[in-house]
XYZ file of C-alpha atoms in Angstrom:
711
model
C 101.963 -44.797 171.223
C 101.788 -47.824 168.902
C 104.660 -50.321 168.784
C 104.592 -50.815 165.143
C 108.220 -50.164 163.967
C 107.660 -50.663 160.376
C 109.883 -48.601 158.065
C 108.481 -46.793 155.025
C 110.551 -45.176 152.252
C 110.193 -41.273 151.392
C 107.775 -40.913 148.520
C 109.632 -38.605 146.041
C 107.668 -36.935 142.829
C 109.099 -34.690 140.410
C 107.465 -31.604 138.306
C 108.657 -29.865 135.641
C 107.268 -26.334 134.771
C 106.815 -24.964 131.520
C 109.315 -22.737 129.803
C 108.146 -18.864 130.476
C 108.604 -15.583 128.143
C 111.795 -14.685 129.453
C 113.565 -18.110 128.875
C 112.211 -18.459 125.477
C 113.288 -15.156 124.188
C 116.876 -15.428 125.858
C 117.944 -19.058 125.170
C 117.263 -21.517 122.400
C 113.985 -23.292 121.719
C 113.166 -26.383 123.567
C 114.230 -27.551 126.871
C 116.410 -29.939 128.411
C 114.212 -32.184 130.357
C 111.811 -35.330 128.960
C 109.457 -37.138 131.473
C 108.298 -40.868 130.841
C 105.119 -40.460 132.775
C 104.353 -44.083 132.527
C 107.952 -45.341 134.021
C 107.985 -42.339 135.947
C 111.452 -41.684 134.481
C 113.023 -37.981 134.123
C 115.758 -37.766 131.119
C 118.196 -34.749 131.549
C 120.117 -33.861 128.632
C 123.479 -31.601 128.937
C 123.023 -28.565 126.420
C 127.096 -27.957 126.774
C 127.871 -31.564 125.981
C 128.328 -33.662 122.659
C 125.372 -34.891 121.032
C 127.220 -38.476 121.386
C 127.193 -38.101 125.611
C 124.569 -40.203 127.090
C 121.576 -38.749 128.654
C 121.246 -38.876 132.349
C 117.975 -40.819 133.480
C 116.266 -40.852 137.009
C 113.483 -42.683 138.239
C 110.932 -41.559 140.754
C 107.719 -42.548 142.534
C 105.978 -40.166 140.244
C 106.506 -37.486 137.369
C 104.459 -34.497 136.346
C 105.380 -32.617 133.204
C 104.211 -29.116 131.949
C 100.953 -30.186 131.177
C 99.871 -31.744 134.365
C 97.008 -30.781 136.692
C 97.050 -29.731 140.094
C 94.330 -32.131 140.795
C 96.218 -35.054 139.312
C 99.298 -34.573 141.742
C 97.309 -34.140 144.682
C 95.128 -37.251 143.965
C 97.960 -39.499 143.038
C 100.689 -38.491 145.583
C 99.104 -36.488 148.333
C 95.637 -37.760 149.030
C 96.862 -40.986 150.711
C 99.078 -39.157 153.109
C 96.462 -37.010 154.225
C 94.217 -40.197 154.515
C 97.076 -41.171 156.922
C 97.259 -38.079 158.948
C 93.462 -38.523 159.763
C 94.069 -42.324 160.702
C 96.799 -40.466 163.547
C 100.019 -40.335 161.619
C 102.388 -37.521 161.302
C 102.798 -36.168 157.888
C 104.896 -34.038 155.756
C 104.871 -32.503 152.333
C 107.465 -30.163 151.205
C 108.471 -28.677 147.777
C 112.287 -28.527 147.049
C 114.025 -26.821 143.910
C 115.459 -24.123 142.684
C 113.890 -20.429 142.909
C 111.385 -19.617 140.345
C 110.456 -23.338 139.365
C 106.984 -23.238 140.918
C 107.121 -24.458 144.622
C 104.866 -22.007 145.958
C 102.532 -22.781 142.837
C 102.384 -26.407 143.686
C 101.915 -25.871 147.348
C 99.333 -22.976 147.127
C 98.329 -22.123 143.871
C 95.496 -20.058 142.474
C 93.070 -20.010 145.613
C 89.963 -18.835 143.361
C 90.487 -20.968 140.571
C 89.243 -24.785 141.400
C 91.536 -26.205 138.510
C 94.688 -24.362 139.761
C 94.160 -24.697 143.744
C 97.210 -26.279 145.250
C 98.123 -28.927 147.687
C 97.312 -26.925 150.987
C 93.875 -25.491 149.511
C 93.009 -29.110 148.425
C 94.094 -30.465 151.665
C 91.704 -28.179 153.898
C 88.692 -29.320 151.500
C 90.010 -33.140 152.320
C 90.099 -32.836 155.877
C 86.911 -31.124 156.573
C 84.895 -32.989 154.144
C 86.366 -36.397 155.988
C 85.098 -34.910 159.050
C 81.564 -34.281 157.801
C 81.365 -37.734 156.656
C 82.360 -39.369 159.844
C 80.489 -41.202 162.128
C 78.558 -39.174 164.839
C 80.132 -40.814 167.661
C 83.471 -39.373 166.530
C 84.553 -35.830 167.983
C 87.233 -33.427 166.248
C 89.432 -30.761 167.018
C 91.515 -29.037 164.216
C 94.312 -26.551 165.241
C 96.466 -24.821 162.709
C 99.643 -22.751 163.267
C 101.759 -20.799 160.597
C 105.710 -20.003 160.824
C 108.440 -18.934 158.900
C 112.265 -18.952 158.940
C 113.680 -15.775 158.074
C 117.470 -14.968 158.324
C 117.671 -18.142 160.475
C 115.110 -16.937 162.848
C 111.687 -18.534 163.448
C 108.750 -16.339 163.379
C 105.264 -16.637 164.168
C 103.135 -15.517 161.303
C 100.088 -15.389 163.294
C 101.183 -12.906 165.864
C 99.724 -9.554 165.282
C 103.340 -8.010 166.461
C 104.828 -10.057 163.759
C 107.312 -7.522 162.913
C 108.071 -6.505 166.073
C 108.032 -9.703 168.040
C 111.255 -11.673 169.187
C 112.219 -15.181 167.609
C 111.036 -18.111 168.749
C 112.782 -20.936 170.329
C 112.929 -24.549 169.379
C 112.409 -27.293 171.962
C 112.563 -31.020 171.753
C 110.070 -33.170 173.955
C 110.646 -37.113 174.030
C 106.965 -37.495 173.273
C 105.932 -35.236 170.591
C 109.361 -34.376 169.153
C 110.727 -31.027 168.225
C 108.214 -28.011 168.535
C 108.431 -24.205 168.626
C 107.700 -22.972 172.089
C 105.068 -20.117 172.292
C 103.914 -20.776 168.752
C 100.239 -19.156 168.143
C 97.856 -22.235 167.559
C 94.014 -21.185 166.300
C 91.084 -23.786 166.737
C 89.531 -23.843 163.274
C 85.967 -25.181 162.979
C 85.450 -24.970 158.980
C 87.432 -24.505 155.438
C 86.498 -20.466 155.883
C 88.120 -20.256 159.187
C 91.241 -22.087 158.245
C 91.562 -20.326 155.065
C 91.389 -16.988 156.859
C 94.249 -18.030 159.032
C 96.348 -18.810 155.960
C 95.713 -15.689 154.340
C 96.535 -13.780 157.413
C 100.117 -15.526 157.651
C 100.703 -14.873 153.645
C 100.409 -11.240 154.494
C 103.405 -11.356 156.821
C 105.579 -13.464 155.253
C 108.937 -12.227 153.448
C 108.574 -11.982 150.002
C 110.650 -10.050 147.314
C 111.607 -9.719 143.594
C 114.840 -11.157 141.864
C 115.932 -11.402 138.059
C 114.520 -14.852 138.221
C 111.395 -14.771 140.173
C 109.152 -11.411 140.930
C 107.664 -12.917 143.810
C 110.370 -14.787 145.299
C 109.995 -16.127 148.673
C 112.609 -15.245 151.066
C 111.774 -17.475 153.963
C 111.067 -20.939 154.520
C 107.397 -21.421 155.565
C 105.552 -24.072 157.526
C 101.779 -24.306 158.005
C 101.088 -26.763 160.592
C 97.706 -28.741 160.935
C 96.800 -30.816 164.181
C 93.782 -32.985 163.744
C 92.722 -34.956 167.002
C 90.201 -37.378 166.854
C 87.837 -38.895 169.692
C 86.251 -42.148 169.219
C 84.986 -45.226 171.328
C 87.304 -48.023 171.730
C 86.634 -51.886 171.794
C 86.964 -51.343 175.626
C 84.130 -48.753 175.681
C 86.602 -45.947 176.609
C 87.177 -42.809 174.588
C 90.650 -43.078 172.547
C 92.151 -40.092 171.128
C 94.425 -40.096 167.949
C 96.485 -37.092 166.785
C 97.461 -36.547 163.327
C 99.982 -33.673 162.540
C 100.409 -32.385 159.076
C 103.388 -30.409 157.926
C 102.808 -28.158 154.772
C 106.424 -26.870 153.782
C 106.844 -24.207 151.191
C 110.670 -23.875 151.104
C 112.502 -20.942 149.554
C 114.435 -21.841 146.464
C 118.325 -21.899 146.400
C 119.881 -19.123 144.477
C 123.008 -17.811 142.922
C 124.014 -14.262 143.233
C 125.419 -14.476 139.424
C 121.704 -15.325 137.897
C 119.311 -13.428 140.462
C 121.308 -10.302 140.672
C 120.434 -9.924 144.166
C 122.333 -7.041 146.367
C 122.426 -5.915 149.789
C 119.622 -7.229 152.438
C 118.305 -9.820 149.613
C 122.027 -10.938 149.356
C 121.745 -11.703 153.310
C 118.621 -13.405 152.665
C 120.013 -15.795 149.611
C 123.113 -16.645 151.673
C 120.903 -17.608 154.727
C 118.488 -19.696 152.441
C 121.382 -21.501 150.570
C 122.905 -22.043 154.294
C 119.760 -23.892 155.128
C 119.213 -25.701 152.186
C 122.933 -26.863 152.067
C 122.019 -28.307 155.641
C 119.216 -30.050 154.690
C 121.154 -31.607 151.715
C 123.589 -32.915 154.141
C 121.138 -34.493 156.228
C 119.538 -35.945 153.083
C 123.035 -37.435 152.543
C 123.585 -38.732 155.664
C 120.345 -40.706 155.742
C 120.501 -42.072 152.302
C 123.740 -43.274 153.015
C 122.784 -45.547 155.997
C 126.191 -45.758 157.210
C 126.968 -42.471 158.993
C 126.724 -42.726 162.522
C 125.668 -38.828 162.947
C 122.968 -37.008 161.320
C 123.528 -33.205 161.434
C 120.088 -32.015 162.061
C 121.526 -29.227 164.419
C 122.874 -27.307 161.771
C 119.992 -25.505 160.886
C 116.533 -24.627 162.017
C 114.896 -26.146 159.201
C 116.490 -29.508 159.765
C 115.494 -29.481 163.242
C 112.046 -28.811 162.219
C 112.203 -31.601 159.698
C 114.005 -34.086 162.165
C 110.511 -36.235 162.522
C 109.988 -35.974 158.820
C 113.324 -36.979 157.810
C 114.013 -40.399 159.208
C 111.613 -40.005 162.335
C 107.962 -40.617 163.131
C 106.506 -39.248 159.751
C 105.111 -40.336 156.578
C 106.850 -37.907 153.974
C 106.139 -36.860 150.305
C 108.803 -34.549 148.534
C 108.101 -32.767 145.791
C 111.042 -31.794 143.612
C 110.341 -28.938 141.093
C 112.604 -28.222 137.863
C 112.934 -25.602 135.496
C 113.383 -26.837 131.992
C 115.704 -23.880 130.727
C 119.099 -24.873 129.316
C 120.608 -22.341 131.327
C 119.344 -23.871 134.611
C 121.208 -27.049 133.971
C 123.465 -27.177 136.778
C 120.587 -26.448 139.282
C 118.308 -29.092 137.739
C 121.079 -31.622 138.139
C 121.430 -31.064 141.811
C 117.898 -30.903 142.522
C 117.408 -34.138 140.907
C 120.581 -35.627 142.672
C 119.088 -34.373 145.875
C 115.395 -35.973 144.977
C 117.250 -39.393 144.142
C 118.988 -39.564 147.715
C 115.945 -38.859 149.259
C 114.067 -42.051 148.053
C 116.426 -44.005 150.248
C 115.269 -42.283 153.423
C 113.430 -44.548 155.496
C 110.635 -43.513 158.376
C 109.417 -45.187 161.052
C 105.703 -44.097 161.040
C 103.445 -44.736 164.025
C 99.964 -43.700 165.060
C 100.027 -41.164 167.976
C 97.045 -42.809 169.952
C 96.408 -41.320 173.525
C 99.232 -38.784 173.517
C 99.642 -36.795 177.094
C 99.677 -33.724 175.031
C 96.277 -34.004 173.399
C 94.357 -30.841 173.781
C 91.020 -32.685 172.738
C 91.062 -34.551 176.219
C 91.334 -31.081 178.132
C 88.414 -29.752 176.260
C 86.480 -33.018 176.954
C 86.913 -32.663 180.658
C 86.410 -29.035 180.858
C 82.861 -29.676 179.372
C 82.386 -32.338 181.364
C 83.111 -30.235 184.522
C 81.097 -27.437 183.411
C 78.204 -29.774 182.526
C 78.239 -31.205 185.975
C 78.140 -27.655 187.499
C 75.149 -26.824 185.555
C 73.282 -30.121 186.464
C 74.376 -29.393 190.075
C 72.667 -25.726 189.644
C 69.688 -27.288 188.045
C 69.306 -29.858 191.233
C 69.713 -26.773 193.624
C 67.012 -24.783 191.637
C 64.696 -27.853 191.478
C 64.719 -28.135 195.184
C 64.004 -24.550 195.738
C 61.379 -24.494 193.320
C 59.527 -27.348 194.885
C 59.184 -25.437 198.223
C 57.865 -22.720 196.486
C 55.415 -23.881 193.873
C 52.135 -24.671 195.109
C 51.187 -27.186 193.045
C 54.232 -29.377 193.363
C 55.283 -29.791 190.081
C 58.702 -31.139 189.758
C 61.291 -31.099 187.236
C 62.502 -34.045 185.379
C 65.749 -35.451 185.668
C 68.605 -35.341 183.459
C 68.031 -37.739 180.311
C 70.406 -39.412 177.912
C 73.485 -37.591 176.349
C 71.215 -37.598 173.476
C 69.013 -34.870 174.932
C 71.816 -32.793 176.178
C 70.824 -29.691 174.215
C 67.129 -30.054 175.518
C 68.460 -30.159 179.151
C 70.780 -27.151 178.645
C 67.478 -25.413 177.579
C 65.631 -26.406 180.071
C 68.204 -25.555 182.724
C 68.182 -21.917 181.267
C 64.068 -21.753 181.066
C 63.981 -23.427 184.682
C 66.517 -21.000 185.993
C 64.913 -17.913 184.895
C 61.870 -19.012 185.837
C 63.013 -19.512 189.387
C 64.182 -16.386 189.569
C 60.825 -14.771 188.777
C 59.230 -16.613 191.281
C 61.711 -15.894 194.048
C 61.795 -12.285 193.154
C 57.954 -12.285 193.505
C 57.909 -14.047 196.672
C 60.708 -11.678 198.293
C 58.460 -8.567 196.866
C 55.510 -10.162 198.777
C 57.171 -10.889 202.125
C 58.560 -7.199 201.568
C 55.352 -5.642 201.320
C 53.884 -7.804 204.285
C 56.476 -6.358 206.668
C 55.775 -2.678 205.245
C 52.302 -3.315 205.905
C 52.718 -5.031 209.338
C 51.767 -1.982 211.908
C 52.678 -4.028 215.337
C 56.437 -4.384 214.151
C 58.879 -2.130 215.270
C 60.672 0.249 213.147
C 64.149 -1.436 213.635
C 62.935 -4.896 213.209
C 61.079 -3.847 209.914
C 64.342 -2.334 208.654
C 66.407 -5.641 209.828
C 64.078 -7.761 208.198
C 64.274 -5.380 204.928
C 67.841 -5.612 204.757
C 67.684 -9.188 204.921
C 65.371 -9.448 202.051
C 67.403 -6.839 200.013
C 70.387 -9.088 200.622
C 68.626 -11.961 199.251
C 67.586 -10.575 196.145
C 71.111 -9.361 195.706
C 72.461 -13.211 196.234
C 69.468 -14.328 193.784
C 70.707 -11.930 190.963
C 74.382 -12.812 191.514
C 73.600 -16.723 191.228
C 71.580 -16.009 187.942
C 74.745 -14.414 186.608
C 76.980 -16.832 187.322
C 74.670 -19.316 185.862
C 74.436 -17.456 182.765
C 78.405 -17.320 182.698
C 78.871 -20.791 183.242
C 76.267 -21.853 180.478
C 78.057 -19.276 177.877
C 81.321 -20.758 178.909
C 79.850 -24.225 178.230
C 78.687 -23.284 174.977
C 81.879 -21.654 173.938
C 83.764 -24.779 174.660
C 81.345 -27.291 173.055
C 81.308 -25.142 169.737
C 84.904 -25.892 169.324
C 84.621 -29.556 168.845
C 83.519 -30.835 165.553
C 81.315 -33.814 165.539
C 81.210 -36.328 162.740
C 78.065 -36.395 160.709
C 77.491 -32.810 160.961
C 77.459 -30.604 157.820
C 80.459 -28.205 158.431
C 80.471 -27.539 154.595
C 77.773 -27.144 152.355
C 75.756 -30.589 152.018
C 77.932 -33.048 149.654
C 75.205 -35.629 147.951
C 76.144 -39.300 147.357
C 76.965 -38.679 143.663
C 79.705 -36.358 144.454
C 81.312 -39.267 147.090
C 80.866 -41.497 144.749
C 82.802 -39.502 141.986
C 85.236 -38.710 144.710
C 85.901 -42.463 145.389
C 86.304 -43.149 141.651
C 89.016 -40.708 141.043
C 90.895 -42.117 144.086
C 90.306 -45.698 142.481
C 92.050 -44.311 139.367
C 94.775 -42.500 141.069
C 95.675 -45.569 143.065
C 95.233 -47.724 139.893
C 97.837 -45.559 138.220
C 100.299 -45.331 140.824
C 99.840 -49.297 140.979
C 100.534 -49.953 137.511
C 103.483 -47.323 137.289
C 105.484 -49.616 140.382
C 104.547 -52.743 138.669
C 105.982 -51.374 135.002
C 109.081 -50.478 137.030
C 109.798 -53.657 138.875
C 109.146 -55.350 135.555
C 111.490 -53.285 133.568
C 114.251 -54.203 136.370
C 113.492 -57.659 136.349
C 113.655 -57.687 132.585
C 117.298 -56.294 132.732
C 118.359 -58.725 134.964
C 116.671 -62.293 133.514
C 117.362 -61.023 129.814
C 121.040 -63.013 129.594
C 119.216 -66.123 131.251
C 116.558 -66.230 128.576
C 119.034 -65.627 125.573
C 119.683 -68.876 123.650
C 122.249 -68.821 120.577
C 122.024 -70.802 117.575
C 125.674 -69.828 116.368
C 129.001 -68.099 117.595
C 128.451 -65.084 115.329
C 125.052 -64.624 117.119
C 126.503 -64.737 120.550
C 129.728 -62.493 119.489
C 126.946 -60.106 118.187
C 124.765 -60.186 121.431
C 127.966 -59.904 123.951
C 129.095 -57.051 121.759
C 125.852 -54.999 122.131
C 125.935 -56.047 125.803
C 129.519 -55.172 126.170
C 128.797 -51.641 124.394
C 125.815 -51.043 126.868
C 128.053 -51.783 129.915
C 130.410 -49.486 128.348
C 127.868 -46.305 127.992
C 127.059 -47.205 131.876
C 130.467 -46.752 132.812
C 130.831 -43.582 130.856
C 127.716 -42.249 132.287
C 129.119 -43.424 135.876
C 132.658 -41.707 135.177
C 130.511 -38.683 133.886
C 128.514 -38.484 137.276
C 131.900 -38.789 139.362
C 132.814 -35.805 137.477
C 130.090 -33.735 137.898
C 129.938 -34.763 141.412
C 133.915 -33.464 141.478
C 132.644 -30.268 139.679
C 129.846 -29.574 142.118
C 132.107 -29.886 145.133
C 134.652 -27.520 143.665
C 131.824 -25.052 143.207
C 130.263 -25.794 146.635
C 133.840 -25.272 148.040
C 134.681 -21.847 146.223
C 131.363 -20.489 147.373
C 132.045 -21.597 150.763
C 135.802 -19.938 150.582
C 134.086 -16.847 149.234
C 131.610 -16.647 152.031
C 134.348 -17.200 154.583
C 136.384 -14.317 153.032
C 133.302 -11.852 153.267
C 132.776 -12.921 156.996
C 136.266 -12.647 157.956
C 136.553 -8.901 156.111
C 133.251 -8.045 158.250
C 134.930 -9.202 161.192
C 138.035 -7.389 160.850
C 135.879 -4.052 160.375
C 134.029 -4.935 163.332
C 137.001 -5.636 165.626
C 138.642 -2.396 164.121
C 135.729 -0.566 165.258
C 135.549 -1.955 168.635
C 139.516 -1.518 169.192
C 139.197 2.087 168.489
C 135.542 3.724 169.527
C 135.053 1.562 172.501
C 136.750 1.987 176.135
C 138.773 -1.155 177.005
C 136.733 -1.232 180.547
C 133.352 -1.305 178.578
C 134.544 -3.852 176.152
C 135.601 -6.271 179.041
C 132.468 -6.088 180.920
C 130.479 -6.697 177.834
C 132.802 -10.059 177.190
C 132.277 -10.853 180.747
C 128.575 -11.142 180.577
C 128.575 -12.915 177.254
C 127.721 -16.416 177.319
C 127.038 -18.954 174.113
C 123.753 -21.115 173.991
C 124.494 -24.036 171.928
C 120.513 -24.718 171.577
C 119.851 -21.643 169.584
C 123.397 -21.195 168.313
C 123.945 -17.612 169.414
C 125.571 -15.599 172.120
C 123.499 -14.039 174.884
C 123.960 -11.383 177.871
C 123.610 -12.806 181.270
C 121.361 -10.476 183.285
C 123.581 -8.040 185.492
C 121.971 -9.578 188.762
C 121.648 -13.497 188.832
C 117.861 -14.817 189.102
C 118.599 -17.056 192.028
C 119.857 -14.585 194.476
C 116.469 -12.893 195.178
C 118.207 -10.845 198.049
C 120.919 -9.443 196.173
C 118.456 -8.144 193.510
C 118.160 -4.536 192.849
C 115.496 -2.653 193.989
C 113.032 -0.700 191.736
C 113.983 2.858 191.579
C 111.164 5.018 192.875
C 108.918 6.908 190.857
C 109.892 10.802 191.124
C 107.445 13.110 192.717
C 105.375 15.268 189.993
C 106.713 18.854 189.443
C 110.061 18.040 191.033
C 113.377 17.433 189.113
C 115.141 13.975 189.297
C 118.199 14.461 192.200
C 121.777 14.592 190.771
C 124.526 12.972 192.681
C 127.824 14.726 193.323
C 129.463 12.479 190.635
C 127.179 13.500 188.111
C 127.481 17.315 188.773
C 131.298 16.818 188.485
C 130.979 14.873 185.214
C 128.461 17.515 183.773
C 131.498 20.356 185.241
C 134.177 18.260 183.337
C 132.859 17.108 180.221
C 133.362 13.513 178.756
C 136.954 11.680 179.640
C 139.359 13.584 177.541
C 141.059 10.326 176.114
C 137.873 9.481 173.976
C 136.685 12.934 173.680
C 138.112 13.524 170.217
C 137.800 9.725 168.882
C 134.256 8.268 170.132
C 131.665 9.065 167.837
C 129.036 8.573 170.443
C 129.685 11.442 172.243
C 130.139 14.102 169.374
C 127.909 17.157 169.621
C 126.142 18.029 166.576
C 125.817 21.591 165.406
C 122.331 23.143 165.968
C 121.397 25.811 164.162
C 120.053 28.599 165.853
C 116.352 29.555 166.612
C 114.821 31.609 163.689
C 112.544 34.577 164.534
C 110.527 33.533 161.267
C 109.390 30.273 162.665
C 107.349 31.821 165.303
C 103.306 31.697 165.590
C 101.986 33.572 162.465
C 99.332 35.162 164.658
C 102.034 36.915 166.645
C 103.933 38.042 163.515
C 100.328 39.551 162.266
C 100.063 41.407 165.423
C 103.608 42.702 165.294
C 103.375 43.986 161.943
C 100.111 45.703 162.848
C 101.880 47.450 165.765
C 104.745 48.645 163.289
C 102.411 50.205 161.061
C 100.612 52.312 163.661
C 104.181 53.400 165.121
C 106.170 55.395 162.582
C 109.620 54.660 164.165
C 112.722 54.654 162.321
C 112.992 51.049 162.332
C 110.396 50.720 159.747
C 111.942 52.524 157.102
C 115.310 50.583 157.644
C 113.098 47.015 157.502
C 114.542 45.922 160.620
C 112.344 43.325 162.625
C 112.348 42.986 166.003
C 112.153 39.629 167.535
C 109.612 38.775 170.280
C 110.635 36.574 173.360
C 108.782 33.426 174.070
């Protein structure tokens, strides 16, 4: 790892979506948000406050209004982060905001429309285009994983048994940080392959409809891309750099009064708000700088984002806003969180030659397979020199540049050698059969030896083919710089993208310079002022006093808003606590009245709390350490025989269930079964029965009585 400990602030940008048709019809015309794109400022107006109350102003690294384009946001705010990931840094992009404000649209967008493609598809194009334009002495390995946090459980979206799979566990490594155990990782060699991985995960993601959003995300989704690059260093050895990119699409914060969710959707909203509240606490603790404890372990989401917030990563936060007046409180909360996140300091560093690099394992395996192929080639060469009459020899292995030709030569030479050996063995077998002076037993022994030699030859050929196929499969997973992974990109397109990036960088630098000049002007304005009279000085001081008084009123209003928000949060927590207490009392009542005390004590003795996963678990009946005391596997019953019944089981069957719990234990209540109906028998049997009745003129026919048939 690199020892560079330079810190870097989290980059925060804000994006506002346009008003939708429902908001325009329900509320007054116009929004509550104004944006100064030149200075990167967001001005928020309180629709319930009088006109004399000053508006709230927030300054960020970049702002994008309702008319902004997806490409502008990516080029100005995201592209530098992707370049850092390709250079070996860790990077994270996550969208934060209220439900229905455009987080998923910002991250994914419309895949088929080039103008509306979001951050994730543009990042795919960026990564593989960079690989195709890199030098030919570099090798790349790109892997992708996709997970979601649903009801505080981590689920693998790429697992075919996603619906029935158990929740994954979080683990922490001192070298690589927090990771998810047993998470599926797919090797991707092109944009098409990684898009297929993304689409497969999106089909399994939890999505639902609410009053505020028809396609509301009911879980936090994280798409992880790992890019490993191998290139020769100054010392002549190959060095590996690993960059990890986290693309996070958070579920939006919700209020039950506005979303109108009930039942399962209400449980999902409670878990979403709980994790987002934990994220807000982490942001507040990191931005404060004085807090000795950062509550990363309060949520699975904050554990996964531990390196992204205050750790080894470069982070971009996209805060999405809704301009409708009825969403003023949620918009103000989002702006405050985003304003605090600007003060978080990360310590990004290049991940150079990590121990868990998969690319190095691939290279070692390829080198081992190549050595085995070369060894087989040398053995085949020695044998062929003995067989061939003209003494033609194979050439030795050339440089690494002709590896492809050597592999083809190995295959052709192996096939040619097998044919020659088969011809030689057939000639020897014919010679043995035609020898009349040899005993029959000796002929059989020699022919058997030749057959064994033929079998060994075929086995060796199959082993060589399998080894070659495995070598090609391993080598095909690596991407080499300079090769066309995507369609050929001409020089004009390269220049166009470079110019576009230069414009984006220039826009960002101009915004930063203007923000710095604005702050400096406010600080040095008093020093530059000169007064010609006392009246002029009084007017200037009065103006300054009014300005300071307005700032004081803004701060007081801010304090009042924070107190009101604290009261609302406390009331929501109290309401949640009351609901949980009521549910706990209900379950405790069921346990006390319907579960026998001895069974309850057995369950309580087996329960243990796992602080890592924050949940209770059952201990195994037999400890794993004592192998000698483990229960033996029950033998399989013989086919056709009933399972043996013990004496205790016979008595239990005769006596029935325990009399104390027979009336009140719902698990042992017998259901009333309907008696068998003769009309549900086979129709063919019924037809035969009717035919027999028509032939027989018995008295039952006149009375309309049907006789039942036995099974």
